[in-house]
mmCIF file of C-alpha atoms and ligand atoms in Angstrom:
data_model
loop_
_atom_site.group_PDB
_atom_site.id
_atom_site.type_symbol
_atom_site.label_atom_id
_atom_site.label_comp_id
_atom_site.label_asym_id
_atom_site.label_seq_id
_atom_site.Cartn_x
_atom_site.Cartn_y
_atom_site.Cartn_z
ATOM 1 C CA UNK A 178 19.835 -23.703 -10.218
ATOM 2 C CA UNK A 179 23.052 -22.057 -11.894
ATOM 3 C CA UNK A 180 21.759 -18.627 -14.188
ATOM 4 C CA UNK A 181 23.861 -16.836 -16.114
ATOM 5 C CA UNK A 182 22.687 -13.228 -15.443
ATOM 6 C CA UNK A 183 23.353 -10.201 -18.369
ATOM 7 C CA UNK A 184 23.446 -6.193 -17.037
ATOM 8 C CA UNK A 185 23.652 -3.500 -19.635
ATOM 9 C CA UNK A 186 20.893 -0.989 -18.634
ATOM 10 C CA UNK A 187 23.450 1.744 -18.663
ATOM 11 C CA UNK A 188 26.688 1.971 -18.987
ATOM 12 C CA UNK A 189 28.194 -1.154 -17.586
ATOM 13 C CA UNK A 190 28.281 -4.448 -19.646
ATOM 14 C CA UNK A 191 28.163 -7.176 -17.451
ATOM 15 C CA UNK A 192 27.692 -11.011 -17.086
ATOM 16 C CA UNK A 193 28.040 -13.213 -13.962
ATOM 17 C CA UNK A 194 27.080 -16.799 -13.176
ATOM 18 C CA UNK A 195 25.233 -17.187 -9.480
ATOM 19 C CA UNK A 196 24.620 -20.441 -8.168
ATOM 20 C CA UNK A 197 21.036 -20.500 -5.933
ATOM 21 C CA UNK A 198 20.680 -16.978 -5.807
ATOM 22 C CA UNK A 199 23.382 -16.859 -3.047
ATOM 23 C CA UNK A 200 26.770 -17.728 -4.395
ATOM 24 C CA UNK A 201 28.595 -16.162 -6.609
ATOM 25 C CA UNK A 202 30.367 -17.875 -9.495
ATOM 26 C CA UNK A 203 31.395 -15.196 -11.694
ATOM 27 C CA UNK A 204 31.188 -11.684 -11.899
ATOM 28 C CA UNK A 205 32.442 -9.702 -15.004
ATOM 29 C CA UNK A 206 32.066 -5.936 -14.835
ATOM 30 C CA UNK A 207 33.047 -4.123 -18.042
ATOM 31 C CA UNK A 208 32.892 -0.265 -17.024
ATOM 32 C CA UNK A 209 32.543 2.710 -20.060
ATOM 33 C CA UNK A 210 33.996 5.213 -17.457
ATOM 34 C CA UNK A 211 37.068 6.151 -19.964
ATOM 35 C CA UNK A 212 34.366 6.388 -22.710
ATOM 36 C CA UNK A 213 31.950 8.657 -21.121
ATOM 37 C CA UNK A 214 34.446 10.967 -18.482
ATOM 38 C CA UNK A 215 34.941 13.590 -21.648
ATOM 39 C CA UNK A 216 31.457 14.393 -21.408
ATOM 40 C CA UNK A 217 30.969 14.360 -17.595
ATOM 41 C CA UNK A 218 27.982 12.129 -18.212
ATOM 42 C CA UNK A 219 26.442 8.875 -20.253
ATOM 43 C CA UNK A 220 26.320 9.397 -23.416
ATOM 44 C CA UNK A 221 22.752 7.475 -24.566
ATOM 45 C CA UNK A 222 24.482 6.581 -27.799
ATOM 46 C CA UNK A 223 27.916 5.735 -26.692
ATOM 47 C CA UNK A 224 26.655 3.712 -24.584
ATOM 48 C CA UNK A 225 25.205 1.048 -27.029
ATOM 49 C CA UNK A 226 27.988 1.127 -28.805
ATOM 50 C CA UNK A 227 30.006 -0.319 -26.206
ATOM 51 C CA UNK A 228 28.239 -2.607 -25.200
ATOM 52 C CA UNK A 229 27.237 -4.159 -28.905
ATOM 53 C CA UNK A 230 31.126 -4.455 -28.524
ATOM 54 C CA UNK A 231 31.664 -5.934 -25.214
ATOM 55 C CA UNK A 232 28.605 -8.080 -24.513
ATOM 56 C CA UNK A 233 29.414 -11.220 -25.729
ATOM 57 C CA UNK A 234 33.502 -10.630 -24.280
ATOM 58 C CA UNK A 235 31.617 -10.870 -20.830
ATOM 59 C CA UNK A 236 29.475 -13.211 -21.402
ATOM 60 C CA UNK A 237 32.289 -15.698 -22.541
ATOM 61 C CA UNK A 238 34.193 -14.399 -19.760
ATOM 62 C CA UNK A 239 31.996 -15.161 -17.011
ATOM 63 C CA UNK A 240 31.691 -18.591 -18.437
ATOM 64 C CA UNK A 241 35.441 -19.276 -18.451
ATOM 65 C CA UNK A 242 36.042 -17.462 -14.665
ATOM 66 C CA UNK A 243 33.031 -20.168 -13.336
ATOM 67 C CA UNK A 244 34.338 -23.352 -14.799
ATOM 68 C CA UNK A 245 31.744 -23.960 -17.127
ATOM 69 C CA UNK A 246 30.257 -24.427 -20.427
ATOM 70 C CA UNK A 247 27.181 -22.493 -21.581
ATOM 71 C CA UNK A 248 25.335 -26.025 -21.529
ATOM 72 C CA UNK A 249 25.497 -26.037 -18.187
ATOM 73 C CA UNK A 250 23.029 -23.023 -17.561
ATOM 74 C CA UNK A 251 19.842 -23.761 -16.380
ATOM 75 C CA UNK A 252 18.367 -20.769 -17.504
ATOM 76 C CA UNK A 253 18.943 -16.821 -17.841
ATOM 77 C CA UNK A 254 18.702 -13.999 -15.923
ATOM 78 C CA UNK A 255 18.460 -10.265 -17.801
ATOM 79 C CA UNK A 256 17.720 -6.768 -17.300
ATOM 80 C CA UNK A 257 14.576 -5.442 -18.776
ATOM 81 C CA UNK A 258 14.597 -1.987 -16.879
ATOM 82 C CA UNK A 259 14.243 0.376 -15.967
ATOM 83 C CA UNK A 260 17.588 1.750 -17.766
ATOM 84 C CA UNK A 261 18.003 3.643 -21.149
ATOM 85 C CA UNK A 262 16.838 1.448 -23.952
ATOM 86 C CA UNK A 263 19.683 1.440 -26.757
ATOM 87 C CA UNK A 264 21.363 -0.227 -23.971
ATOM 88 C CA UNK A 265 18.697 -2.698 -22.296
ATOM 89 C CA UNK A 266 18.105 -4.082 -25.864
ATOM 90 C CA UNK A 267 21.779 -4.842 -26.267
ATOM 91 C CA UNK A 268 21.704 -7.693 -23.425
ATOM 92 C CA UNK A 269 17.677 -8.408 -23.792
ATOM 93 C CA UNK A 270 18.488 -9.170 -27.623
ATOM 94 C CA UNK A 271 21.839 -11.073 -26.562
ATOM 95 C CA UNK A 272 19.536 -12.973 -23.936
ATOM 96 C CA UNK A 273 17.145 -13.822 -26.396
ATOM 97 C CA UNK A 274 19.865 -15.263 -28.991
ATOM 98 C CA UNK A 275 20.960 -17.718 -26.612
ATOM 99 C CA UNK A 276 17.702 -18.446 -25.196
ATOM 100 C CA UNK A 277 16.220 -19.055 -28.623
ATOM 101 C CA UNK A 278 19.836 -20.873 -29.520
ATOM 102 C CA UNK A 279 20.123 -22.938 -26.519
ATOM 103 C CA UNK A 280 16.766 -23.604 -25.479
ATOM 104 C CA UNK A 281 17.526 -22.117 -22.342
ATOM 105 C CA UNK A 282 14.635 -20.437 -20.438
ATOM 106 C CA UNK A 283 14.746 -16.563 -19.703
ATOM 107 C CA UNK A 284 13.875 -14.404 -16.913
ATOM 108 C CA UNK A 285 13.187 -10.934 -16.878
ATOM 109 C CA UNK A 286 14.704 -9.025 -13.847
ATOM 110 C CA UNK A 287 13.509 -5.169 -12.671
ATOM 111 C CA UNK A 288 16.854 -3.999 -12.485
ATOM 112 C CA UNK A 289 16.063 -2.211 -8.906
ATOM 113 C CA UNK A 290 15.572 -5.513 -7.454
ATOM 114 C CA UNK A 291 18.635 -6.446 -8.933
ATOM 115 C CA UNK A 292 20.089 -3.844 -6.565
ATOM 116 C CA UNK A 293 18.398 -5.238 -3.272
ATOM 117 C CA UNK A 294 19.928 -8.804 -4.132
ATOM 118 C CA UNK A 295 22.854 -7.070 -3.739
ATOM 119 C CA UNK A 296 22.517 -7.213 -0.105
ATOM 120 C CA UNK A 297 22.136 -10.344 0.227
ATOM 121 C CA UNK A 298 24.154 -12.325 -1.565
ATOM 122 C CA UNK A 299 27.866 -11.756 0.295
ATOM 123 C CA UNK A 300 25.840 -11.895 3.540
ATOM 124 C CA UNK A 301 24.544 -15.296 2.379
ATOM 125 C CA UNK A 302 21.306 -14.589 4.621
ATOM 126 C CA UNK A 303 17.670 -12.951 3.895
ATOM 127 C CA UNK A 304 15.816 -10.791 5.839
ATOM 128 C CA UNK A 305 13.292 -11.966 8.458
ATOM 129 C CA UNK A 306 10.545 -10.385 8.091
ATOM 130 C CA UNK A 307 9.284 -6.668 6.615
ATOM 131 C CA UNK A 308 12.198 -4.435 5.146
ATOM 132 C CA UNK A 309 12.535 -1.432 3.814
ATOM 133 C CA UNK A 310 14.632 -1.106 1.323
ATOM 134 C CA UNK A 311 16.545 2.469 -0.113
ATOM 135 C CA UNK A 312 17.717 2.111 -3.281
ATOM 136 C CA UNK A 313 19.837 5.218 -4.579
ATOM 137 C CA UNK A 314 21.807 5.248 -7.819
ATOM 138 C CA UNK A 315 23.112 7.393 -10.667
ATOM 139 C CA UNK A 316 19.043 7.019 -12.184
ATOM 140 C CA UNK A 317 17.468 6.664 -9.427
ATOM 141 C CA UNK A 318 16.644 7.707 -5.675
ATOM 142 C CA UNK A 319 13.271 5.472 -3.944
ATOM 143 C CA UNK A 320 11.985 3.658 -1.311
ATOM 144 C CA UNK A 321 10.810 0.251 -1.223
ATOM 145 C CA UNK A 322 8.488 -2.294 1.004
ATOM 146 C CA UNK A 323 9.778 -5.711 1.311
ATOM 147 C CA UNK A 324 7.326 -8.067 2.781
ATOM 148 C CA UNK A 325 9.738 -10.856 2.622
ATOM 149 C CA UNK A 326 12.549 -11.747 0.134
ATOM 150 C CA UNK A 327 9.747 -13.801 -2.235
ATOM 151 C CA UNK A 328 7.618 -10.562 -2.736
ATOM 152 C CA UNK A 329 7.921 -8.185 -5.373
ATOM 153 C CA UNK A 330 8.951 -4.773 -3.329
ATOM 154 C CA UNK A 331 6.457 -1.941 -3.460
ATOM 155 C CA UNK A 332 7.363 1.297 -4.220
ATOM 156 C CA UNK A 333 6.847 3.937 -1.622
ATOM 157 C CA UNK A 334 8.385 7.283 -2.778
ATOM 158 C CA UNK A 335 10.912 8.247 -4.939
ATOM 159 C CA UNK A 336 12.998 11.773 -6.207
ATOM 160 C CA UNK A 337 10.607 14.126 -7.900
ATOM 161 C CA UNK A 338 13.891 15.635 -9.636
ATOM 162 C CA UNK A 339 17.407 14.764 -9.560
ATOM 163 C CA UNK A 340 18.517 11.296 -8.474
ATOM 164 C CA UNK A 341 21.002 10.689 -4.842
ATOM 165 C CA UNK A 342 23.972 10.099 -7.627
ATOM 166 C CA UNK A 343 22.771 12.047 -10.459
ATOM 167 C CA UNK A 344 23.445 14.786 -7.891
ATOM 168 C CA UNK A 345 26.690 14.303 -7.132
ATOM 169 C CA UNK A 346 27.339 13.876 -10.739
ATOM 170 C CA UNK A 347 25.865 16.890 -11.410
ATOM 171 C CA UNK A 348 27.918 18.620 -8.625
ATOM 172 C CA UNK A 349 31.235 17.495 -9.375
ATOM 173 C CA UNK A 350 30.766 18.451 -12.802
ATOM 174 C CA UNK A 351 30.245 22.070 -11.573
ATOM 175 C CA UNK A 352 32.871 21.760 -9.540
ATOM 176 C CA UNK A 353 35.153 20.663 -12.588
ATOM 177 C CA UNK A 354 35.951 17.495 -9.965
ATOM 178 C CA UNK A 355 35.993 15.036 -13.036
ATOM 179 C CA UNK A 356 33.299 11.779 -13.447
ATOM 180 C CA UNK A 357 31.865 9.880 -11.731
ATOM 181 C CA UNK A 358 31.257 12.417 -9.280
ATOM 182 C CA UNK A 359 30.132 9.958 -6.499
ATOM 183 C CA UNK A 360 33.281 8.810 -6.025
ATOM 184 C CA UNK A 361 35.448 11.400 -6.542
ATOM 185 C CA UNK A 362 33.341 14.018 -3.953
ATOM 186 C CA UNK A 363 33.324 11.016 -1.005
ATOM 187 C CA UNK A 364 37.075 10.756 -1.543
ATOM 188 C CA UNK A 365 37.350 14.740 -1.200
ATOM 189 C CA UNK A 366 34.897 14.720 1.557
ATOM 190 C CA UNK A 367 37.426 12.745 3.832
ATOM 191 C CA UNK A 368 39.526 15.857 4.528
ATOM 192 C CA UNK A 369 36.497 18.326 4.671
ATOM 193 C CA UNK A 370 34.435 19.933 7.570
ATOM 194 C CA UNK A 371 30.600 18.567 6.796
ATOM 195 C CA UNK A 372 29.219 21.306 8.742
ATOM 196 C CA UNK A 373 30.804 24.036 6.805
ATOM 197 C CA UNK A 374 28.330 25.426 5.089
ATOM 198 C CA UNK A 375 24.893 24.918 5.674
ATOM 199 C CA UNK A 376 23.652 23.104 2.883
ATOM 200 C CA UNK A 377 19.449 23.227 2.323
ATOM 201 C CA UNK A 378 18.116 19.787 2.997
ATOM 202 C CA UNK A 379 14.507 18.867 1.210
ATOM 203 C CA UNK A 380 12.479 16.980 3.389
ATOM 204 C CA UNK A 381 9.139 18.111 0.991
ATOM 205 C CA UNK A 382 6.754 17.886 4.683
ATOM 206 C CA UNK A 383 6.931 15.767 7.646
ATOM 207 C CA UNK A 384 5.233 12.847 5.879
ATOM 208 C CA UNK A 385 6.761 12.669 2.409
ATOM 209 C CA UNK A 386 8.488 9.348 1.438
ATOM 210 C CA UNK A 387 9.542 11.646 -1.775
ATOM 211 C CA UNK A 388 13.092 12.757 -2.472
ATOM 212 C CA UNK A 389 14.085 16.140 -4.217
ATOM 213 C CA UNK A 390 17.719 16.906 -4.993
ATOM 214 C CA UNK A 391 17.685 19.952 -7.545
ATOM 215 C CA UNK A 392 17.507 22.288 -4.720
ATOM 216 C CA UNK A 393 20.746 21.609 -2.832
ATOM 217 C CA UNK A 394 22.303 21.515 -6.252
ATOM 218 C CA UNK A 395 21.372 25.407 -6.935
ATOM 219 C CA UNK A 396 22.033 25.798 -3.667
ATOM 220 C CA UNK A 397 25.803 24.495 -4.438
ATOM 221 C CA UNK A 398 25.511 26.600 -7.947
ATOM 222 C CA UNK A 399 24.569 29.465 -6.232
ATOM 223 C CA UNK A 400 27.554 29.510 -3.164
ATOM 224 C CA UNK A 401 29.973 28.744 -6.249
ATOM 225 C CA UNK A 402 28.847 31.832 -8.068
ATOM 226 C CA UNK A 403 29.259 34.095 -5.067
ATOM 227 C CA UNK A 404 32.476 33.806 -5.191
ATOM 228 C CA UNK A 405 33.485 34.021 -8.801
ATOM 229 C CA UNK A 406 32.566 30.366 -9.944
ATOM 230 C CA UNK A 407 34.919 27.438 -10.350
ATOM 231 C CA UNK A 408 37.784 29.064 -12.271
ATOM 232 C CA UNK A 409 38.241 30.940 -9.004
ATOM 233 C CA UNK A 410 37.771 27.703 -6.235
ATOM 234 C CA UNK A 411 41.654 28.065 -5.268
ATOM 235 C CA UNK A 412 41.018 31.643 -3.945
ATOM 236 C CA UNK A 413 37.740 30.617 -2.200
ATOM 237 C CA UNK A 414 37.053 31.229 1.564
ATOM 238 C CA UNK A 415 36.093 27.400 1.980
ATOM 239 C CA UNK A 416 38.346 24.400 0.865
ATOM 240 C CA UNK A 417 36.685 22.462 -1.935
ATOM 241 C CA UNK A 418 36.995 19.343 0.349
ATOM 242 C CA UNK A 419 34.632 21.477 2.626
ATOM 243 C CA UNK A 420 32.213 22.186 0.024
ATOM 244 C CA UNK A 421 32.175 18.305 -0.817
ATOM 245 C CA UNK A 422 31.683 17.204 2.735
ATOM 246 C CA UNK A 423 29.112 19.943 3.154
ATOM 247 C CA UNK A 424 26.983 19.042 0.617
ATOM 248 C CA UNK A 425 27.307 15.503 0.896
ATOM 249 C CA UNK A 426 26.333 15.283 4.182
ATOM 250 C CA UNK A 427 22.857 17.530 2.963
ATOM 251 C CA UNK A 428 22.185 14.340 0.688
ATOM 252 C CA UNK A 429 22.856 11.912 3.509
ATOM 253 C CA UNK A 430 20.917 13.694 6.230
ATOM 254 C CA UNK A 431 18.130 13.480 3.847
ATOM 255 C CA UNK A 432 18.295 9.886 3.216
ATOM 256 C CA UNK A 433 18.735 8.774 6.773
ATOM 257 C CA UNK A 434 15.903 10.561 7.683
ATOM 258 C CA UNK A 435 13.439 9.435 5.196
ATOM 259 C CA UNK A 436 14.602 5.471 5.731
ATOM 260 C CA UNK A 437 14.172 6.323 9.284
ATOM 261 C CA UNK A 438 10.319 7.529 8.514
ATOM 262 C CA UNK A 439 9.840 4.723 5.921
ATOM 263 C CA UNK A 440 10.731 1.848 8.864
ATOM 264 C CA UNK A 441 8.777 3.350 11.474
ATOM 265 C CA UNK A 442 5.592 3.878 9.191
ATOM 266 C CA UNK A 443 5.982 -0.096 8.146
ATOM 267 C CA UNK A 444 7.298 -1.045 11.393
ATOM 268 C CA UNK A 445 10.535 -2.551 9.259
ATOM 269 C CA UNK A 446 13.026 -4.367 11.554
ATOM 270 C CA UNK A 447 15.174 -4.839 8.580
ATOM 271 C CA UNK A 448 16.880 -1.881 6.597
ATOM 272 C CA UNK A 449 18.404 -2.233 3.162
ATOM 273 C CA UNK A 450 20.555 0.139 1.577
ATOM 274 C CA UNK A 451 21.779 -0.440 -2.007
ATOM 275 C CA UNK A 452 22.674 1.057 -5.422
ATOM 276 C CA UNK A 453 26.193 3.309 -6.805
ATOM 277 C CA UNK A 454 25.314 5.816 -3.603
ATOM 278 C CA UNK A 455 25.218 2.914 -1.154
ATOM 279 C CA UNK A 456 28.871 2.777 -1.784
ATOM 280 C CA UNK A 457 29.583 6.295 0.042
ATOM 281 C CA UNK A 458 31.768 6.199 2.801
ATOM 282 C CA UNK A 459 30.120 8.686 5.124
ATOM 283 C CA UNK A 460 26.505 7.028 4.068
ATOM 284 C CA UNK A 461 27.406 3.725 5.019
ATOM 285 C CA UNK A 462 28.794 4.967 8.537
ATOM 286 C CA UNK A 463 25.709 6.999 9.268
ATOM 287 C CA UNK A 464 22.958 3.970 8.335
ATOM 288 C CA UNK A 465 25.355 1.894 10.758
ATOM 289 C CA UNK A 466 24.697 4.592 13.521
ATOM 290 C CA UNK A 467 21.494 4.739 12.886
ATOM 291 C CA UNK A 468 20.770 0.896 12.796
ATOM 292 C CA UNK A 469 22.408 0.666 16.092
ATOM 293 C CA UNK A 470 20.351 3.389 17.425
ATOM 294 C CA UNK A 471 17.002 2.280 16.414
ATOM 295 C CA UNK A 472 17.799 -1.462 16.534
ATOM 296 C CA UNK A 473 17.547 -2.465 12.984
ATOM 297 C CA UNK A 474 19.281 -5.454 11.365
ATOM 298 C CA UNK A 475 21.195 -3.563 8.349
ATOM 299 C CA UNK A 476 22.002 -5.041 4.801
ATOM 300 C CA UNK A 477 24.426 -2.732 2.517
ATOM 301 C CA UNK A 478 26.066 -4.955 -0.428
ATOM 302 C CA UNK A 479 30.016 -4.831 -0.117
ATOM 303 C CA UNK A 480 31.350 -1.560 -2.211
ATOM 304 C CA UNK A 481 32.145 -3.799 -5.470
ATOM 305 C CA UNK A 482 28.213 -4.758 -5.546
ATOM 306 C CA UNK A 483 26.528 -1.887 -4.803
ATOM 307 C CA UNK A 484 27.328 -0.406 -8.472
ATOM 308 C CA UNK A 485 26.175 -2.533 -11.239
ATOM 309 C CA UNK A 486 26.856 -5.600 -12.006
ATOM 310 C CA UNK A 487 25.024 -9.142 -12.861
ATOM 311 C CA UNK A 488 25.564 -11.218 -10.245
ATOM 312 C CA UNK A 489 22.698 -8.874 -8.769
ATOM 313 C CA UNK A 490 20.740 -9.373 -11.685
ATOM 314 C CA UNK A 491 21.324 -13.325 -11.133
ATOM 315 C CA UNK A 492 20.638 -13.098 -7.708
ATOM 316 C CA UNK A 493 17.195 -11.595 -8.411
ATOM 317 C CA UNK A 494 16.286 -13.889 -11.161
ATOM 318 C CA UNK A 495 16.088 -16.775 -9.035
ATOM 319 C CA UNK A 496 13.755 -15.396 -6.972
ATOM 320 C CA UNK A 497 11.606 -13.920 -9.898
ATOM 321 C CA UNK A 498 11.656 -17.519 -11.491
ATOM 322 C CA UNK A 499 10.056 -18.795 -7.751
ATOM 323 C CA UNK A 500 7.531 -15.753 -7.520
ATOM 324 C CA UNK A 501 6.651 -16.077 -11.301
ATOM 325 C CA UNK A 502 8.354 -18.724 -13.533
ATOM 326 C CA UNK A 503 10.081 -18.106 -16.554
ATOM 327 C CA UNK A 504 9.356 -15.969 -18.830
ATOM 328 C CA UNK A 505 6.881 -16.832 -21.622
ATOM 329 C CA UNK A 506 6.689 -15.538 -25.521
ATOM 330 C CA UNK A 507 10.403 -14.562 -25.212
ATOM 331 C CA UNK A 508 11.273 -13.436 -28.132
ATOM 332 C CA UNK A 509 8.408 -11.091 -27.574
ATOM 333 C CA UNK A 510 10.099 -9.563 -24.095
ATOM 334 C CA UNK A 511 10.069 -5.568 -24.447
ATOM 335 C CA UNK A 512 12.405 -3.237 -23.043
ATOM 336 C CA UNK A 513 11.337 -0.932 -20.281
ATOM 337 C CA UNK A 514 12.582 2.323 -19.896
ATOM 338 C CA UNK A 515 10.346 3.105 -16.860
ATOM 339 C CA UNK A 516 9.368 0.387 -14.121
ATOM 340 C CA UNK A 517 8.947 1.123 -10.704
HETATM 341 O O1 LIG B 212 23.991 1.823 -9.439
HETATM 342 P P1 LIG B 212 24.878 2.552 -10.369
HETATM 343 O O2 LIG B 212 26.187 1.888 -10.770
HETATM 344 O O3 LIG B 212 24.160 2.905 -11.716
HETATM 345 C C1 LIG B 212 22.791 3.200 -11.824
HETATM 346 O O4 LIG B 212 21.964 2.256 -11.759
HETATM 347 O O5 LIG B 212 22.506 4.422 -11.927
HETATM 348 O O6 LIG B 212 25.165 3.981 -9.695
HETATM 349 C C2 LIG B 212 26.036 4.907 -10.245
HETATM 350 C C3 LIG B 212 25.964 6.163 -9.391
HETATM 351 C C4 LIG B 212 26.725 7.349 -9.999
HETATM 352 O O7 LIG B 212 25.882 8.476 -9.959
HETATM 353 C C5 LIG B 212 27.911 7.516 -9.051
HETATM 354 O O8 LIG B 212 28.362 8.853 -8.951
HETATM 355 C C6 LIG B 212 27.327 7.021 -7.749
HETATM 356 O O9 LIG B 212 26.528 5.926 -8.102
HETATM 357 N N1 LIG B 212 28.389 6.595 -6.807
HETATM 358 C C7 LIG B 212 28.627 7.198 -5.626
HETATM 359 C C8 LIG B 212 29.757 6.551 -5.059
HETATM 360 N N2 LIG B 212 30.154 5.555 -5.921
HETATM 361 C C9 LIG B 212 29.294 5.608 -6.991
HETATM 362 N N3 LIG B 212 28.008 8.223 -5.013
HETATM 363 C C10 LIG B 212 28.490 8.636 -3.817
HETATM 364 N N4 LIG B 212 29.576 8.076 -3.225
HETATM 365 C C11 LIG B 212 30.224 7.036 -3.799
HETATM 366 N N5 LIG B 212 31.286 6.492 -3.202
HETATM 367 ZN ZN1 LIG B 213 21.981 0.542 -11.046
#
């Protein structure tokens, strides 16, 4: 089964061709980061934009990378959401073209199952058995039940605020680091102390499978202010590589310890991490400690697949297709802003 899968629920336009859910044939990433860095954020609008321009470049692309003609698709995979919707209907409307076109069949992917694909495919093995999965991103911060790879994950808790990345984001911006912030605070981070400062950490009650972020981000606000706010960072008691470590460890602590509550609660042998966040340094070093520790099998996409892309979104679809079929009344497929 070869599907062509499309990605454009944000702010990356992307097309990739996966071949059984497993192996990559293509993978075409077209990133707006230049577009949207001015602004320290996505830009809803800008965002369509770009990719009304670039959608069809990848699509072609992906084609021409795999060795293969569009007649050789068996069917195709898209995003339907969640994401913003300007930019979901640019690849659900260029899905539906060459579906109607082509006579190809589509299938509608959730684009946070998209995500836990991720893990999978470069491993080329599924999970045995009940997962959880932790999904944290630049929209959103949750965790998921995974009976096995052919069930639809169940939600368990998710961030009552701020998303894992959207903090970052949000930090670096205060910290006039530059965007994405993700990136740019776990490069900082390398040379900084994470104990520091003391950074609150929202755990919302000993049972909560819920995530809140805004907190540590006054908290950060706050501890800038003290001191004269950012203009003023070079004269600061604490390095700004401190500060970065400081409060990214706060977000991973938090993280760790609610995946670590999630598994016991399902008794989950298998833990999946995935999403933009899942490509932190210091994250991925403390879910391998803590897989050791507590004796899970872990399953964290390589760093070029854990921000977004469409082999994911390929990935997924062929499960969706085996769970559900394709999709019917397909010119009548909605976007979805919200799906959990
Ligand atoms: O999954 P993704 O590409 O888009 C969404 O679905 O939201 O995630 C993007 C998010 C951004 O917030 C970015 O700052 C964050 O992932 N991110 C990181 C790192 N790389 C990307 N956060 C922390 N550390 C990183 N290395
Ligand atoms: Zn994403």
């Amino acid at each position: 089964m070869i599907i062509l899968g499309i990605e454009s629920s944000c702010d990356e336009t992307a097309a990739a061709i996966v071949k059984n859910g497993l192996e990559i044939l293509s993978n075409v990433v077209s990133s707006q980061i230049a577009v949207h860095s001015p602004f320290g954020g996505v830009v809803p609008e800008l965002a369509s934009r770009k990719h009304v321009e670039a959608i069809l470049v990848v699509i072609d692309r992906a084609l021409k990378d795999a060795l293969l003609q569009i007649d050789d698709i068996d069917a195709i995979a898209v995003t339907r959401g969640p994401g913003l919707i300007g930019s979901l209907l640019v690849g659900l409307s260029a899905a539906k073209a060459l579906s109607y076109s082509l006579n190809k069949p589509i299938i509608d992917v959730n684009h946070l199952e998209g995500h836990i694909h991720a893990a999978f495919i470069c491993e080329g093995k599924y999970p045995k058995g009940p997962s959880v999965c932790l999904v944290v991103s630049g929209g959103h911060s949750a965790l998921y039940y995974l009976k096995s790879v052919e069930n639809r994950p169940e939600f368990l808790g998710g961030t009552l605020d701020d998303a894992a990345g959207e903090a970052f984001d949000k930090v670096a911006k205060l910290l006039k680091l530059g965007y994405p912030g993700g990136v740019i605070i776990d490069k900082l981070s390398e040379k900084g102390n994470p104990q520091a400062i003391d950074f609150p950490r929202a755990f919302l009650g000993k049972e909560s499978l819920d995530f809140s972020f805004s907190g540590l981000k006054t908290a950060v606000v706050n501890f800038v202010k003290k001191y004269g706010g950012p203009e003023q960072i070079e004269s600061f008691p604490v390095k700004i590589e401190d500060i970065a470590a400081s409060f990214q460890e706060a977000v991973v602590d938090v993280l760790v310890q609610k995946t670590r509550l999630a598994a016991k609660r399902h008794k989950a042998k298998n833990v999946i991490v995935v999403g933009g966040v899942a490509a932190n340094r210091r994250l991925r070093e403390r879910f391998v400690e803590a897989a050791t520790f507590e004796g899970w099998q872990l399953f964290i996409p390589p760093i070029h697949l854990c921000t977004d892309n469409a082999a994911m979104i390929a990935a997924a679809g062929y499960f969706v297709w085996k769970r559900k079929g394709f999709c019917r009344n397909t010119l009548e497929l909605d976007a979805l802003s919200r799906w959990l």
